Amino acid sequence: MEKEWITTSELLGFLKSHPNDEFTCQLYLGYRLGSTHYWYWDSQERMFMHTRDWPFSPVSESEVLKWYGRSRWRIEL
């Protein structure tokens, strides 16, 4: 089964439903290109943690939506 592309809002909802679990995600760049990002929801800090190359940095939901609001993602499970 092919993995589907989801919206940024759907990604954030998924991360919140799996607190403290790290996920590898592909950001769709167009023309079959993607960029690898690593995400998790830190339930204690109540912040999204994001990196493209370690260490993780805290990011608020509003910042994620500002930067990636119209983007599409694929979660690598």
Short mmCIF file of C-alpha atoms in Angstrom, two decimals:
data_model
loop_
_atom_site.label_atom_id
_atom_site.label_comp_id
_atom_site.label_asym_id
_atom_site.label_seq_id
_atom_site.Cartn_x
_atom_site.Cartn_y
_atom_site.Cartn_z
CA MET A 1 0.00 0.00 0.00
CA GLU A 2 1.39 3.40 -0.96
CA LYS A 3 1.79 5.94 1.84
CA GLU A 4 -0.37 9.02 1.44
CA TRP A 5 0.57 12.66 1.66
CA ILE A 6 -1.13 14.53 4.51
CA THR A 7 -1.50 18.20 5.41
CA THR A 8 0.58 19.95 8.06
CA SER A 9 -2.49 20.09 10.35
CA GLU A 10 -2.98 16.33 9.96
CA LEU A 11 0.70 15.77 10.75
CA LEU A 12 0.44 17.83 13.96
CA GLY A 13 -2.69 15.93 15.00
CA PHE A 14 -0.92 12.62 14.39
CA LEU A 15 2.11 13.70 16.44
CA LYS A 16 -0.12 14.82 19.33
CA SER A 17 -1.87 11.45 19.30
CA HIS A 18 1.53 9.72 19.64
CA PRO A 19 3.24 11.85 22.33
CA ASN A 20 7.00 11.54 22.78
CA ASP A 21 7.35 9.15 19.80
CA GLU A 22 9.83 10.33 17.17
CA PHE A 23 8.80 10.08 13.52
CA THR A 24 10.70 10.47 10.28
CA CYS A 25 8.66 12.53 7.81
CA GLN A 26 9.11 13.55 4.22
CA LEU A 27 8.22 17.12 3.26
CA TYR A 28 6.95 17.15 -0.32
CA LEU A 29 8.96 19.60 -2.45
CA GLY A 30 7.29 18.83 -5.78
CA TYR A 31 8.44 16.86 -8.80
CA ARG A 32 8.75 13.69 -6.68
CA LEU A 33 11.30 15.36 -4.40
CA GLY A 34 11.16 15.27 -0.62
CA SER A 35 13.11 16.59 2.35
CA THR A 36 13.58 14.48 5.48
CA HIS A 37 12.48 15.97 8.80
CA TYR A 38 12.27 14.41 12.27
CA TRP A 39 9.38 15.34 14.55
CA TYR A 40 7.80 14.50 17.89
CA TRP A 41 5.31 16.07 20.29
CA ASP A 42 6.89 16.71 23.71
CA SER A 43 3.90 16.23 26.00
CA GLN A 44 5.69 17.65 29.05
CA GLU A 45 6.85 20.86 27.33
CA ARG A 46 3.71 20.98 25.15
CA MET A 47 5.84 21.84 22.12
CA PHE A 48 6.65 20.16 18.84
CA MET A 49 10.26 19.10 18.56
CA HIS A 50 11.77 19.32 15.09
CA THR A 51 15.09 18.75 13.38
CA ARG A 52 16.57 18.09 10.00
CA ASP A 53 19.94 17.40 11.64
CA TRP A 54 20.27 16.94 15.40
CA PRO A 55 19.72 18.34 18.03
CA PHE A 56 15.97 18.84 18.22
CA SER A 57 14.56 22.36 18.62
CA PRO A 58 11.21 23.26 20.20
CA VAL A 59 8.65 24.79 17.84
CA SER A 60 5.18 26.07 18.69
CA GLU A 61 2.15 24.94 16.72
CA SER A 62 1.66 28.46 15.33
CA GLU A 63 5.28 28.52 14.08
CA VAL A 64 4.88 25.14 12.37
CA LEU A 65 1.71 26.33 10.66
CA LYS A 66 3.39 29.60 9.64
CA TRP A 67 6.39 27.83 8.10
CA TYR A 68 4.72 24.70 6.70
CA GLY A 69 0.99 25.51 6.69
CA ARG A 70 0.32 24.61 3.06
CA SER A 71 2.83 21.78 2.86
CA ARG A 72 2.25 18.06 2.39
CA TRP A 73 3.95 15.35 4.46
CA ARG A 74 4.44 11.60 4.42
CA ILE A 75 5.11 9.81 7.71
CA GLU A 76 7.58 6.94 7.52
CA LEU A 77 6.14 4.17 9.70
#
